[in-house]
Amino acid sequence: MEAFCGSRFWDSNLSVHTDNPDLTPCFQNTILAWIPSIYLWSALPFYLLYLKHNKRGYIVLSMLSRFKTLFGVLLWCVSWADLFYSFHELLQNRTPPPVYFVTPLIVGITVLLATLLIQYERLRGVQSSGVLIIFWFLSVLCAVGPFRSKIMTTAGQVNERFRFTTFYIYFALIIVELILSCFKEKPPFFSPVNTDPNPCPELTSGFLSRLTFWWFTSMAILGYKRPLEDKDLWSLNEDDTSKVIVQQLSKEWDKEKAMSSHGPGGSALEEAEVLIRHKKHNRKPSFLKALLRTFGSYFLIGSFFKLIQDLLCMSDTHIALIGFIKNKDAPAWWGYVIAALMFICAVLQTLILHQHFQYCFVTGMRLRTGITGVIYRKSLVITNSAKRSSTVGEIVNLMSVDAQRFMDLMTFLNMLWSAPLQIFLALYFLWQTLGPSVLAGVAVMVLLIPFNSAIAMKTRAFQVEQMRYKDSRIKLMNEILGGIKVLKLYAWEPSFSEKVLEIRKNELRVLKKSAYLNSLSNFAWISAPFLVALTTFAVYVSVDEKNILDAEKAFVSLSLFNILKFPLSMLPQVISNIVQTSVSLKRIQQFLSHDELDPNSVETKAIAPGNAISVTNASFSWGKELKPSLKDINLLVPSGALVAVVGHVGCGKSSLVSALLGEMEKLEGEVAVKGSVAYVPQQAWIQNATLKDNILFGQAPNEQKYQNVLEACALKTDLEVLPGGDQTEIGEKGINLSGGQRQRVSLARAVYSNSDIYLLDDPLSAVDSHVAKHIFDKVIGPDGVLKGKTRILVTHGISFLPQVDHIVVLGDGKISEMGSYQDLLKQNKAFAEFLRNYALDEDIEEDEPTVLEEEEVLLAEDTLSIHTDLADNEPVTNEVRKHFLRVCVFYTVQTLDCGSCTNHLCCVILQVKLTVFWQYMKAVGPVTSLVICFLYCCQNAAAIGANVWLSDWTNEPVINETQHNTTMRIGVYAALGLLQGLIVLISSFTLAMGGISAARSLHTALLENKFHTPQSFYDTTPTGRIINRFSKDIYVIDEVIPPTIVMFFGTFFSSLSTMIVIIASTPLFAVVIVPLAILYFFVQRFYVATSRQLKRLESVSRSPIYSHFSETVSGASVIRAYGRVKSFIDISDLKVDENQKSYYPGIISNRWLGIRVEFVGNCIVLFAALFAVIGKNSLNAGLVGLSVSYALQVTLSLNWMVRMTSELETNIVAVERIKEYSETETEAPWVIEGKSPPEDWPSKGELEFVNYSVRYRKGLDLVLKGLNLQVHGGEKIGIVGRTGAGKSSMTLCLFRILEAAKGEIKIDGVKIAEIGLHDLRSRLTIIPQDPVLFSGTLRMNLDPFNKYSDEEIWKALELSHLKRFVSSQPSMLDYECSEGGENLSVGQRQLVCLARALLRKTRILILDEATAAVDLETDDLIQMTIRTQFEDCTVLTIAHRLNTIMDYTRVLVLDNGTVAEFDTPANLIASKGIFYSMAKDAGLA
């Protein structure tokens, strides 16, 4: 080296052991000058490869680029000026050493290369180059040393003057280059980015901005200023969109399938040989391989970053610092260098770690997009037999749960190799410091793993049990809220409230157990590092007297143990995650390997002329392994014919239609269908979109045609009753349409599509017969809209058959006969018999229409003006419909007044926060809350104590190579540590108990209030919203808030104790805390605001993906028939992208936060170290070790603290929402002390209305206006009137479901407004309109309070004609009724209500007659029983069928809320008033 340089290469006296260090000229000229060059040349090949593949258009030559190039050329000239100067010296016979030739040559070429690279990057469209920024940075860094030494050595030697000058110019130029390279160029020309309305700034941001995620700041500020909306979100990067990702993944998966199905066998082999060959080499296609090939390379970049970060993690610079403090005669600059190194190392770690996370999360996000897209596409082509093997729910789960698992795994997948690496490195260094004693500590760690996993297993078991209770509680609440009106009428609330509280008690019991377990695992978790350190130190000191625990050893090992803690706890988790994900992988792979429909099973091109459909000798089955459902079918349909397909139930009519659509497996034969197809399935498939969208179904809108279609399909009248006309949002599965409406919409869709061939699968069965006639005449029949098209109509309606061209009769999967109506009648075979069977039913159907129309009008007004056909009389769906509509209306109202209240909200939010926290504290108990805070303080005091003691121990003087009183030292250390553990145990216990008691009291208050809430609340609030309080919000209070608080306290106090320790050891530090705290606070506020908005947007945009998917799965055949597969795939992709659009900034916000907060942490480390160096003389090594090791831990705490604050703020809202519903207004008290009526009241059963008026809710009109009437005991009164006359309101008034606006009601002379509600309601009996049953035993449904004996119950059942049914059941009175009484017929449910009435047998019976629900037979039974059993009672009947009340004492006719007529039936008919006209309509007069 000396010959090469002409001087010494390294001189430690000059460079290290001095107060004023300098480097030898040789070192400066070789190593320092070469570092940047080595870097650039080694990075070049990889970089060029990258640039070759990524072209983003070129960038126009800008001033910036010109200057960069100019200075680059100048640099090259300067370097080579040095070179030529050396040659000049040679000529003058002063031979300079070779280094003066080599170095300028190398530097010159490198600079020239960098300059060329600037231009090449410009042509490839790179806006800001990381490679060059690092190069210029390194150059500046390496030139600083020589620059300083050149200034120090005065320019005395004249001969070096030239080189001095060139160096100063060189130094100035590289600084300018570094500054210039930090600016970014304009976006490339011809780049596809321009079309985007709101492109993601990431693409165009510079290298430094990407490294620190600075480009996200604009969104953070926006989210802080105002709530984010969809339009604020950036578009996805091209590489993250469904289009790109799903295409890649599908391609790889198809390759994988191709490889596995065509094994190595050649295609020319005989069939048999191929089969044999296949058996050997038939491996299943592996979805994993496809995933790896698609996403692997991107993920590996992240893994590479992780590797670097792991290695940096082990560089323990703070140990050097302790050594420096101990060594009293070390030069001061060492300390500063060490502090700087610590800081640089920490910052690098931060930057690299977050790059790694970024890659992992984006991979996870892409995985989810890819898997979702692939599954969606598969679900559209899967065969019916495969579809049957998994329910829609299961397929949706594949998409939601299993894809989510992949996403979660990605974050930690690298731990699989990184954890063992970290463990190995940490152990290696520990062994170096403490020798074999380390094994003791490691043993403790390993022992803790099974302990923790055992706890985890147990916790999981508890979770399952608790879920069970929770589900049953929610199910019960659902029923209670559904039947709340009945509970009120019967005064049954206490019994049900008890049932709920019973379940809740069990649920909280399990919660308590898991809370105990959790505090145990917390204890293990917090004490682990301490126990490990304790055992290690104890063993180390006791093994050999010569072993001295000094500061270096103690704090090195402590920090290494802390490093160990994380991978050890993560490994088991990662492994269990991988196991779960592999299960998911299997499920997805199985789904993706299902058979697909053969697109060529139906020929669409070649067909005999004149025919639209031809089927020859074909057999079809629903799956390869099933027996054929249709055998040897031969069918020719001429173009433009109307063909009816008839036959008994299950003879294969629908199968025939499916076969023509290509939905079935074709076993043999030929099928040809010419032209486009429209399909109307038997169960109408309705999308969750507006009514108009459902009919257009992706066709271009044409108003004239659209109106004609509506007219023909009889939808005009329906549009008038729907709240939004044809813009009404239809709920999932068409929930707010009746069955007939759904069918007509489905038909309208087909008519609008204007196809060549119409396959109509029984579209007329769901509609009423007069509508069916209209539709047949206007649409399907010979004179309908579709005349001239080919129509295949599956039907049961015999009346239409004479008008069709051909009839195909199916029997047992074969065509038994075909021909025209007349031909078939003459043959007198199966068809004639079919006619005879069905003709009878047909007559009955004929005279129904008249009744139906009238009732449709009644019902239309009744159910919130929703038109229902009486065909689908399920009270349940009606309820849901009502709710759906209410929600619709509610949303429109909400959107109106949002604008004004946002500003107001911002002011309120801060106050709300505090009041809500205070409410939660009150629920926990103020004393408990204080105790918890106190315990946390103690715990941290103990922890600090233990560490201070340790640092004191390390400073114990060493007397002839041993330390004294080691046992005492160990003892105190152990005591302090265990004390800390104990306090942790107690504090987490207390907190868990507090949390549970809060959960209990909040739930009880909510339940209590909901049972006392007046009925009007339930009429205006959707059940879903109330249930949400009971499920989601209670869950948050039970299981989310307590652990969050634990974490928050933990991180908060550990950050606090760090500050205390650092200030105690270096008081100067207090100065820096304020600016750092302000910085931290700002970052935290911005993050919390923005991340919460993003989370909200993400969860809102997530559910449409799944609901659209389940809709698609159920309507796949319709989508395929109309040829809309492609557009549905696009819709799904769009929905996924919308979701990822809010998810991606969410990931970035975490990185953004992480880098900023960790920077604050790194500054703390830097200042702690700096102040330690400044106050070096007054400090001892132990204290410095203590403060720095605390500072190193603080970054993690700070980071988590922000997240926990945001979690807490998000979740504490649940408390407020529950409070809000616990404080709604209540109805009158159930029992009023001292106002109870006598035991036998009402004994006579007299009713009196005195000037009585009532309204449903404040602000609405009166429903009953000034009623005056008197009913004597034992009278039978019929109440009639048109819909909306106020009949039902009268009954509600008697029960005080509605409170009087004016006037009063007296029963037996007692004013009902003055007694408690339960006293009143339990003395009246009602048989309500819709029979509501609750899940539970029959006995509980009849007698929830267990007031009656078995004999009485059996007697009631006998009188209500249920005895035979009940005694035939094995469990008799304990017969389980399912939810809503689904397993009883509607008639039986009505009889159960009768039995309830018979059991109570009070003097007043109110009968709200159920019209539609009950068949005539049951109705007669009920009437008969009432006449015999309630002879001496007062009976009020709200009648719909007049014949039931013709023999009553008197009839009350209400009209518009007033008494119109009140007299005996005979007199009323004679007086020819309203009653007479109603009786005439019913044919009774």
Short mmCIF file of C-alpha atoms in Angstrom, two decimals, residues 240-242 245-247 249-250 287 291 294-295 363-377 403 592 1136 1140:
data_model
loop_
_atom_site.label_atom_id
_atom_site.label_comp_id
_atom_site.label_asym_id
_atom_site.label_seq_id
_atom_site.Cartn_x
_atom_site.Cartn_y
_atom_site.Cartn_z
CA ASP A 240 -53.05 -2.90 -7.77
CA THR A 241 -56.23 -2.94 -9.87
CA SER A 242 -58.34 -6.06 -10.27
CA ILE A 245 -53.91 -8.71 -10.90
CA VAL A 246 -56.76 -11.09 -11.66
CA GLN A 247 -55.57 -11.41 -15.24
CA LEU A 249 -53.38 -14.83 -11.48
CA SER A 250 -55.90 -16.42 -13.87
CA PHE A 287 -53.12 -22.90 -6.44
CA LEU A 291 -49.96 -17.52 -6.23
CA THR A 294 -47.89 -14.17 -9.49
CA PHE A 295 -46.93 -12.42 -6.26
CA THR A 363 -48.80 -8.12 -1.42
CA GLY A 364 -51.58 -9.01 1.01
CA MET A 365 -53.90 -6.53 -0.60
CA ARG A 366 -53.14 -7.83 -4.08
CA LEU A 367 -53.65 -11.39 -2.88
CA ARG A 368 -57.11 -10.51 -1.67
CA THR A 369 -57.98 -8.77 -4.93
CA GLY A 370 -56.67 -11.70 -6.92
CA ILE A 371 -58.38 -14.42 -4.92
CA THR A 372 -61.69 -12.54 -4.82
CA GLY A 373 -61.58 -11.99 -8.58
CA VAL A 374 -60.69 -15.58 -9.39
CA ILE A 375 -63.42 -16.96 -7.14
CA TYR A 376 -65.98 -14.58 -8.62
CA ARG A 377 -65.13 -15.58 -12.16
CA ALA A 403 -59.01 -14.31 1.34
CA LEU A 592 -61.40 -23.55 -8.19
CA VAL A 1136 -63.28 -4.64 -5.15
CA GLN A 1140 -59.07 -1.31 -2.01
#
